Every structure is written in C-alpha cells, then in structure tokens.
Amino acid sequence: MKTVDLVERIEGEAKLICSWKNNKVSDARIDFLNFRGFEYILEEKSPLDALIYTPRICGICGQAHLKATVEALENIYENINEKIEISNKAKLLRQIGLNIEIIDSHIKWFYLFIMPDIIKLNSSDLGIYAPLKGKRWLEACKTASETIKALAIIGGQWPHTSYMNVGGVMSDPTRMDLINMQNYLQIAIDFFEDSVSGVSLEDYLSFDSLNDLEKLDKDMKYFKDLCFKYHLNVYGKSHNRFISLAESNLFRSGKIKQKIVNKIDLSKIAESNEYTFSLNEKENISKKHTWSKLVTYNDNFFETGPLARAIISNRRFIKELHKSFDDSVFTRVMARVDEMAFLINDTKSLISQIDLLENSFIKPKISLNDIEKASGLSVVEACRGSLYHKIDIENGKIKAYDVITPTVWNLGPSNKKEKGIAQKAIIGSPNIEIAKIVLRSFDVCSVCTTH
Amino acid sequence: MIDSTQMVKKIFTQKSGRVETNKGEEYYNSLFEKAKSRLKSLRVQPALRDVDIMDVLETEGVNRRDFMKWVSATTATLMLPPMFAPLVAEATELMNRVPVIWIELQDCAGNTEALLRSSAPTVDDLLFDVLSLEFHHALMACAGHDAEHQLDEAMEHFKDKYLLFVEGSIPTGMNGNYGTIGPAGETFQEHLMRLSKDAAAIVAVGTCATFGGVPAAAPNPTKAVGVMDLVRGKPVVNIPACPANPANMVGVVLHYVLTGQIPELDSLLRPKFAFGYRIHDNCERRAHFDAGEFVEEWGDEGAKNNWCLYKVGCKGPMTFNNCSIIRYNEGTNWPIGAGHGCIGCSEPDFWDKYAYQRPMANANIKPPTGGVERTVDEFGLGLLTATAIGIGVHAVASVVANKKSKEEEEK
Ligand code: SF4
Ligand code: SF4
C-alpha cells in the first residue's frame, strides 16, 4: 500500500509518500515541489549583489545566507593572496546576528511547528499550545518577536537584513544599543526558565547526565513525557552519522561515524542531481521526483543540525541522551531546544566582548569587480545545520554560485547506495502521524532546500 | 535592463506622486457617515471568532491609553483625520467579522515572518485573536489532508466575503510545474485562480506577490510573475516591500473593515496611504543630504556620524514606502537606521535595478531645473533639496508624521 500526505506548518510544503508493509512504513520518499532558481539568477550578476539576493532564499535563515555570502566573497580575496582585514568587532556582530536568528528560529520551531503534532498524538485539544490562540503559543511568538529585536538593532530589520558587507559590517552600535540587545535577550532567558525548561539557565547549562531529565519541568517535561509515552525515543533513527561544517565560539566542526570526531575536508562534499528535476523539461524522466538535490560527504549521507553540533561539540547532556536514545526524534528535538539555552548564554557573552572603539568596516584595497578569475567558499552553521556557499567569479561577474543548504543534507533523496537521512529515519514508523513527526524533527524547510 | 544614467535622470525630473491628504470637510463627513453605518451593520453580523479585543488587551496587560495611542497612530497611517480615531478603534474590534485566507506560493515565508514579528499593541492579539485568519498554511493546528478540508470549508463558507492574502510569486514557465501544491499537484497558478474567484478582494503581500520579486530577477528562470499579472476582474491591492511591513497589512484590513472597500491605490495598485511618499522624504538622515554631508565609503567618519547614504547607493529618493516613518520590528529600527542604504525593495524590478552596491551618485544627470548634465556632486546639493525633489510629497508626508506645523504647510 502507498499513501501520499502533505506536510505543512513548515516553510513551503513537502509531499510525503510512504509504502506500508505489516502496518509499518517500509519505504518513504519526500518530494519538494517548489523551485525559484536562485543559483541561475545569481549568474552574471555583480558579486556584491549576491548580498541582496541570497538572504531572500529563506525568510527564516536569511542571516545565515548573508553571512555565508559575505564570507565566500572574502574567501575570494584570500585565494588570490589579497587577504583582507576584518575587525574583531565586525566578526562579533556577524556571529551575534546569526546566533539571534537561530535562537528565534528554535523558539518558533518548537512551539509553532512541532509541538502541535506531538500533542495531537495525545489529545485533540491543544489547550495553551493551540496555534493563533493558545496562551503559550502567543507567548512563544511574543518572545521570538522580542528576541529578534536584538538583531534588528544591528541589522536594521528582520527578516532580510543586509548589514554585512565585504570588509565588515555597516552598523556601528552605541553603548545604549548593546544594552538594549542584552535586554531583549533577557526576555528569551526568562521565557526559557519560566516556560521552556522550568529551571534556571545556569542549572540547565550544568546538566550532564540522564538523571537530569528528571529535573526538567514545564514544556520540556511535557514534551519528554509525551515522547516516552508514544515511543518517540525509539522512532526516527537514521544512520547515526553526523556532520558539522563550520566552527564558532560554541560549535566545533567535524564529522562523526562511530566514536571519533574527524576533521572535515570540504573537497569531499559532492552534490548530485540524479533524482532532481531539471530546467530542461526533456530531462525530467520518471526517476526525477523532487527539486531537492542530494549531497554526500565521502560518498555517505550525514545528518546535520543541532544534534550533530551537540555531539561534535561535545555538549554533555545531549551526548548522554544520545547514548541511550540514539538519533531518535526525542534526542533530535532535545538537541535543538538545548542549543537554544547555550546560544542565548553565548550570545550575551559575545555582546559584552564588543569593543566599540574598533572599526566596523575596513575597506578592501581592491574591488571584486577588478578580479579576473577566482573562487571562494564558506561554511556557516545555520538554524537547521551546515550551510555551504561556493562562488566563482570571472571578469567581475558571478560565473557560478552553488548553495548547499542543511535541509539538502537531511532531506534530499536517496541514492543507489543507501537511503537519505530523513527517509531512513521515517522507515519503521507505525502510522502516518509518527512518520510526519519524524520528518518534522529535521526542521523541514522546503524553500531553502530547493532554492 | 535600464541604463542607470537614464534612470537617474528620470528620477530627478519626474513629478512626485502627490497624495491628497486633505480632501475637504465634505468628503470626510460623508466617509465618516458611511463608515459609521458600515460598522453598525458589521456589528450585527455574527463574530467569526468569539473574542473581544478589549478583554484580550486587558488580559495581556495593555491599557486603554496604549491602545488609543496605537489607534491614533494607525488613523494617521491611514491618512484619515483624527475624528476617525473612535471608528478605527471600533473597526479593530470588528476585525473578526472579516475572514482572511492566506496562501503561500513561490515565496520565502518572509512576509509571514514579518507578520509574526508585529505586536503593537500586542498586534499578535489583534491579528491572531481578533482577525479571523481562517487559513494559513504555516500558522494553523491542522496539516495535511485536514488542512485541505479546512481550506475548502473556509472558501465555501465565506464565499465572496474573504480577503485573500497572497505571499510569493507565481511561476508560469514549464506549464506552472515549478510550483505545485496539494495532493493532486495543483499548480500555483491554478491554486491562485481557484481561490481568487470567490474572494472579495486580493491582497498581494511582498514584492514577490506584487511584482514577481527576486524569483523574477533576470533571467527569471521560472517565468515568475505577480498576482496582478494573472488575476482579472477582482480588486487587487499590492503591498510590496521585501518583506512587506505588517503595519501596512493591518492598515489594509482595517480600511476594509471601516469602509467595506479597499483603500485608494496608485497606478501600481499600492495603497496611497503607505506608498504615497518616498523613503527620502522622511528619512532621519535627510538633513545631511540637504547639507551635502555624505558617507563617501563604508566605515568613514560620515558613516560614524550617520550622514546621508546616497553616495554609497541609497535608493531612498526613488523608493515609495513608509518605512522611514513606521520602521520595522515594531519600530525597533530600519535599514537606514542600521547604516546601510535603502535597496528600493518596494519598487518594481528592484532586484535588477537597485541591488544596493550601485550608487547612483556618479551617474550623469540633468538638473531638474534644466541646464547641462552634471553629476549629483557637481550640480550642487542645494538643488536636490525638498524644493527640487517635490515639495508636495515632502510636505504631505511630514504632516502625516506630525513633523511640520500648520503655518509651514500653508506657506
Ligand atoms: S518579497 Fe521578499 S520577503 Fe517576500 S517572499 Fe519575496 S523575497 Fe521573500
Ligand atoms: S538618500 Fe537615503 S540616506 Fe540619504 S536622506 Fe535620502 S533616504 Fe536618507
């Protein structure tokens, strides 16, 4: 038997096609059927224009795209031995912006996107979690709106900011601005303590064992109890292989297959469009079924995202959960919520490290328009995982632009050798509700995936 | 692509789109009566959602004074005289009589995000509690086939009554197969046509839905177009910008509740109350423009002192929008406030014309007063003051922003 279902409450829509055997999903396919063609649009444009285009790939992770673009362009200078100077202040302001965007996204994702489905397993009345009217739903929205203001102060607005530029950032915050940013982050901390975890941020950050699960209160406890009741600590397991491409204050880069974290060699990343629709209609033969490409590292599929980051960066609590529950829905969602706590804490400290006397921007000596031929690439940890941008320029114009988003790692199609990450995780689900929760646990973004 | 010299020339010589803010007592009196009876008839209609705005505000700890502040600001945004404030307050209460269906097509969800980010005075409540959002793909409890049913039901039940909000452009290439939706694989175009047929009016939000947006940037691989290129025989309101300002979305709904009609539009179907004047007319850096104080390059002394961004590519003088007044994220900031120029995101073709790293300042242009072509620098900044660019627009917008005194306006 085959079923076709739709997954909404994500950015865009995904189609989930399941085959069933003995009342379990025996095979799954995920189709993304919306395409805009950003990589084609970027060709022949002036390199700096990419700073305007790429953030608009996604209304949720535009910061990540902006940062990836600016760093790919800066990498071009490095590759032609004209390394440019970026002040520490600019680096901090970029990282702070990105962190805030991820915090905002995690809050929303937990309450707006995944909780309703998990609660529905248990009751038809979502109560305070009901979209558009539940008290907690509204509180979560409000907290996200307040938190993102910390970014709007330096970015000018959110979504779709453009404050980063090759050579630094355009914003020059004042002492007052920094204080306001800290205050907005405090709202996120209060929400985390009062409603998300029910424990103080400090206590939470010290969690390092399975027993600490018992200390959770409020929504994380509610979530945990429902997970155990409906076996979400068992469902949703994939290849148990993780990758994280970029480094930051908080995150390490690396890949992990068994136990040991290995260094990344970006040249081992390979993209394929074997199953991906083409702009040339004649090439759309029957095996092509989605606009998403697939991406492998050293010929293997790897999961990216908060769970991968927690494991590779050695965050104790999540590593302990992973030991007992592997890469299940439970662990994956916990990793995302856990990351929220670490990021808020980290971001507060980054803001306090800003030296207002430093320059925000240092002009590069030569213009990108004068470069004959060069390429640059960058990796960034975005809300949903590792984002990769590669840009080739020729005679001052973009020759080719390649974007590999986190969701392509997690939700791209299978290849001949093995199942894709999310597909493998869905197989074995006992019903369509669980199958959709497993899919959702990857924080699906259709528009990013297909761009 | 338009040649930039030509463009700049056109911009500095074109007439400003003058917005009539004072249409005379007679006009407003009759509108007032009309609105009153409209609200009266709405009041007797059953509420689609059983929520009382005053209760909601009270439980959220918003006091009446804050609410009234919001009401008078909104009345001004809608370019209505203060006597309309009580009616706007009432209309806010009655927003739950107007059903809204929101669909996402070839988009990035940026406008949905912007909407979620607006809450003054907890517009979260205004929009989510009071406004009857009957369907929104990303913001609802149901999903999958349930969602399909909910959409069909809402369409059936509110036939000819609902406002259809559209986010995202529509791909017309490859028979529409660049974007399909639902189990049957309906194309975005078919979806839009089906839903707009029974709508009272269609509101295109964001530059994608209005003018095609970034997906329509050259070479427009999917042949993306905006709503107005496809929908015929129905009122269409465009709220461009990338993302569109939620204040303007609320404004359009309120205007509809208040009068039963869509607001007055310009030739690009944009509500005049929001797009009747330029960014530049109310920019906080305007005094520096007039004084000839410019940021010459990012990070210089001018940048540190918040001077005008024109020479580093600000498109504020060419861009019609009200963000210099209402800003973003509940008034927290806006692009120029953070130090980078306006990219003209609410103008058609902004993606190909204005992408921000192309200053217009060194293009040769003809002074509006005639004479030899010179660059902006050469022909003197005095010329580019309010007088030359269009005092009409500037004055009107300033009145809206309550910046200018009455005497000044009369002169
Ligand atoms: S107009 Fe801008 S914000 Fe809106 S959907 Fe298009 S790119 Fe996204
Ligand atoms: S050119 Fe731009 S920065 Fe300068 S005054 Fe006009 S809108 Fe403001």
Tab-separated table of C-alpha atoms in Angstrom, chain B residues 113-297:
chain	number	residue	atom	x	y	z
B	113	GLU	CA	7.723	36.028	9.462
B	114	ALA	CA	7.273	39.777	9.368
B	115	LEU	CA	3.637	39.374	10.335
B	116	LEU	CA	4.606	37.193	13.274
B	117	ARG	CA	7.004	39.880	14.375
B	118	SER	CA	4.401	42.558	14.809
B	119	SER	CA	2.639	43.039	18.062
B	120	ALA	CA	1.892	46.652	18.903
B	121	PRO	CA	-0.273	46.899	20.997
B	122	THR	CA	0.267	43.213	21.006
B	123	VAL	CA	-0.979	43.039	17.476
B	124	ASP	CA	-0.278	39.355	17.983
B	125	ASP	CA	-3.624	39.616	19.579
B	126	LEU	CA	-5.083	41.961	17.083
B	127	LEU	CA	-4.122	39.728	14.265
B	128	PHE	CA	-4.311	36.323	15.760
B	129	ASP	CA	-7.155	36.734	18.150
B	130	VAL	CA	-9.311	39.266	16.508
B	131	LEU	CA	-8.630	38.937	12.853
B	132	SER	CA	-10.302	35.870	11.578
B	133	LEU	CA	-7.416	34.077	9.965
B	134	GLU	CA	-9.367	31.163	8.555
B	135	PHE	CA	-6.460	29.551	6.825
B	136	HIS	CA	-2.727	29.977	6.969
B	137	HIS	CA	-0.562	27.157	5.822
B	138	ALA	CA	2.220	27.736	8.373
B	139	LEU	CA	0.240	29.012	11.330
B	140	MET	CA	-2.519	26.548	11.999
B	141	ALA	CA	-3.193	23.460	14.023
B	142	CYS	CA	-4.134	21.125	11.244
B	143	ALA	CA	-1.881	19.872	8.496
B	144	GLY	CA	-2.032	17.513	5.563
B	145	HIS	CA	-5.458	16.451	4.362
B	146	ASP	CA	-7.170	18.180	7.289
B	147	ALA	CA	-5.686	21.414	6.107
B	148	GLU	CA	-7.056	20.852	2.618
B	149	HIS	CA	-10.521	20.388	4.093
B	150	GLN	CA	-10.216	23.445	6.228
B	151	LEU	CA	-9.325	25.496	3.183
B	152	ASP	CA	-12.248	24.141	1.150
B	153	GLU	CA	-14.621	24.777	4.002
B	154	ALA	CA	-13.429	28.318	4.562
B	155	MET	CA	-13.810	29.064	0.847
B	156	GLU	CA	-17.289	27.643	0.729
B	157	HIS	CA	-18.457	29.212	3.933
B	158	PHE	CA	-17.090	32.678	3.245
B	159	LYS	CA	-17.748	32.768	-0.461
B	160	ASP	CA	-17.384	36.314	-1.819
B	161	LYS	CA	-16.545	37.600	1.651
B	162	TYR	CA	-12.971	36.655	2.396
B	163	LEU	CA	-9.853	38.666	1.801
B	164	LEU	CA	-7.276	36.528	0.039
B	165	PHE	CA	-3.720	37.341	1.106
B	166	VAL	CA	-1.130	36.023	-1.311
B	167	GLU	CA	2.555	35.682	-0.446
B	168	GLY	CA	5.017	34.766	-3.182
B	169	SER	CA	5.129	34.979	-6.950
B	170	ILE	CA	3.618	32.618	-9.491
B	171	PRO	CA	5.846	30.608	-11.841
B	172	THR	CA	4.342	30.405	-15.302
B	173	GLY	CA	7.180	28.574	-17.060
B	174	MET	CA	7.067	24.826	-17.785
B	175	ASN	CA	3.257	24.894	-17.568
B	176	GLY	CA	3.412	26.031	-13.990
B	177	ASN	CA	5.324	22.962	-12.868
B	178	TYR	CA	7.941	24.933	-10.969
B	179	GLY	CA	5.463	25.152	-8.123
B	180	THR	CA	2.679	22.769	-7.236
B	181	ILE	CA	0.614	22.365	-4.121
B	182	GLY	CA	-1.711	19.824	-2.544
B	183	PRO	CA	-2.103	16.095	-3.118
B	184	ALA	CA	-3.324	16.490	-6.674
B	185	GLY	CA	-0.399	18.670	-7.632
B	186	GLU	CA	-2.384	21.778	-8.490
B	187	THR	CA	-0.043	24.407	-9.916
B	188	PHE	CA	0.394	27.664	-8.019
B	189	GLN	CA	-1.343	29.432	-10.853
B	190	GLU	CA	-4.379	27.139	-10.729
B	191	HIS	CA	-4.424	27.458	-6.962
B	192	LEU	CA	-4.388	31.235	-7.105
B	193	MET	CA	-7.109	31.328	-9.743
B	194	ARG	CA	-9.361	28.960	-7.814
B	195	LEU	CA	-9.001	30.885	-4.577
B	196	SER	CA	-9.293	34.345	-6.025
B	197	LYS	CA	-12.511	33.524	-7.843
B	198	ASP	CA	-14.596	33.691	-4.683
B	199	ALA	CA	-12.582	36.300	-2.797
B	200	ALA	CA	-13.944	39.749	-2.008
B	201	ALA	CA	-10.540	41.218	-2.760
B	202	ILE	CA	-6.988	40.028	-3.110
B	203	VAL	CA	-4.082	41.478	-1.177
B	204	ALA	CA	-0.666	40.698	-2.619
B	205	VAL	CA	1.925	40.968	0.159
B	206	GLY	CA	5.639	41.312	-0.502
B	207	THR	CA	7.443	42.189	-3.670
B	208	CYS	CA	7.217	38.619	-4.992
B	209	ALA	CA	3.424	38.557	-4.956
B	210	THR	CA	3.159	42.097	-6.269
B	211	PHE	CA	5.833	42.408	-8.942
B	212	GLY	CA	7.415	38.964	-9.182
B	213	GLY	CA	10.209	39.714	-6.707
B	214	VAL	CA	13.578	38.050	-6.599
B	215	PRO	CA	12.323	34.898	-8.386
B	216	ALA	CA	11.580	37.157	-11.354
B	217	ALA	CA	15.133	38.527	-11.429
B	218	ALA	CA	16.937	38.066	-14.732
B	219	PRO	CA	16.907	35.603	-16.362
B	220	ASN	CA	13.702	34.758	-14.476
B	221	PRO	CA	14.262	31.000	-14.787
B	222	THR	CA	10.737	30.051	-13.762
B	223	LYS	CA	8.966	32.926	-15.548
B	224	ALA	CA	7.681	34.236	-12.252
B	225	VAL	CA	5.018	36.948	-12.268
B	226	GLY	CA	2.953	38.804	-9.676
B	227	VAL	CA	-0.712	38.387	-8.783
B	228	MET	CA	-1.879	41.395	-10.788
B	229	ASP	CA	-0.437	39.886	-13.937
B	230	LEU	CA	-2.868	36.992	-13.678
B	231	VAL	CA	-5.956	37.895	-11.698
B	232	ARG	CA	-8.627	39.823	-13.567
B	233	GLY	CA	-11.994	41.205	-12.557
B	234	LYS	CA	-11.280	41.398	-8.832
B	235	PRO	CA	-9.926	44.229	-6.721
B	236	VAL	CA	-6.206	43.682	-6.111
B	237	VAL	CA	-4.198	45.590	-3.512
B	238	ASN	CA	-0.414	45.464	-3.693
B	239	ILE	CA	1.672	45.781	-0.562
B	240	PRO	CA	5.192	45.474	-1.924
B	241	ALA	CA	8.497	45.542	0.016
B	242	CYS	CA	10.730	42.712	0.953
B	243	PRO	CA	9.349	41.933	3.460
B	244	ALA	CA	6.130	43.936	3.415
B	245	ASN	CA	5.543	45.981	6.518
B	246	PRO	CA	2.944	44.342	8.776
B	247	ALA	CA	1.630	47.793	9.707
B	248	ASN	CA	0.503	48.155	6.109
B	249	MET	CA	-1.121	44.735	6.079
B	250	VAL	CA	-3.125	45.663	9.172
B	251	GLY	CA	-3.873	49.043	7.618
B	252	VAL	CA	-5.438	47.494	4.541
B	253	VAL	CA	-7.624	45.179	6.590
B	254	LEU	CA	-8.713	47.988	8.878
B	255	HIS	CA	-9.567	50.161	5.937
B	256	TYR	CA	-11.646	47.362	4.523
B	257	VAL	CA	-13.450	46.790	7.804
B	258	LEU	CA	-14.040	50.504	8.152
B	259	THR	CA	-15.361	51.258	4.702
B	260	GLY	CA	-16.119	47.937	3.050
B	261	GLN	CA	-13.731	48.990	0.314
B	262	ILE	CA	-10.094	48.702	-0.469
B	263	PRO	CA	-8.077	51.876	0.124
B	264	GLU	CA	-7.239	54.356	-2.606
B	265	LEU	CA	-4.466	52.970	-4.804
B	266	ASP	CA	-1.743	54.387	-7.015
B	267	SER	CA	-1.080	53.272	-10.572
B	268	LEU	CA	0.830	50.252	-9.272
B	269	LEU	CA	-2.140	49.277	-7.088
B	270	ARG	CA	-0.313	50.253	-3.927
B	271	PRO	CA	-2.356	51.915	-1.162
B	272	LYS	CA	-1.571	55.604	-1.267
B	273	PHE	CA	-1.597	55.859	2.498
B	274	ALA	CA	1.553	53.751	2.613
B	275	PHE	CA	3.204	54.319	-0.758
B	276	GLY	CA	2.273	57.909	-1.441
B	277	TYR	CA	5.653	59.321	-0.494
B	278	ARG	CA	9.312	58.416	-0.622
B	279	ILE	CA	11.651	56.999	1.953
B	280	HIS	CA	13.793	60.052	1.348
B	281	ASP	CA	11.009	62.483	2.284
B	282	ASN	CA	11.035	61.437	5.913
B	283	CYS	CA	14.486	59.987	6.302
B	284	GLU	CA	16.255	60.693	9.559
B	285	ARG	CA	19.438	61.403	7.546
B	286	ARG	CA	17.683	63.874	5.305
B	287	ALA	CA	19.180	66.927	6.922
B	288	HIS	CA	22.617	65.612	5.976
B	289	PHE	CA	21.516	65.107	2.404
B	290	ASP	CA	20.313	68.684	2.247
B	291	ALA	CA	23.535	69.885	3.831
B	292	GLY	CA	25.642	67.876	1.398
B	293	GLU	CA	27.085	65.631	4.084
B	294	PHE	CA	27.602	62.183	2.669
B	295	VAL	CA	29.082	58.873	3.627
B	296	GLU	CA	31.772	58.505	0.977
B	297	GLU	CA	32.591	54.932	1.825
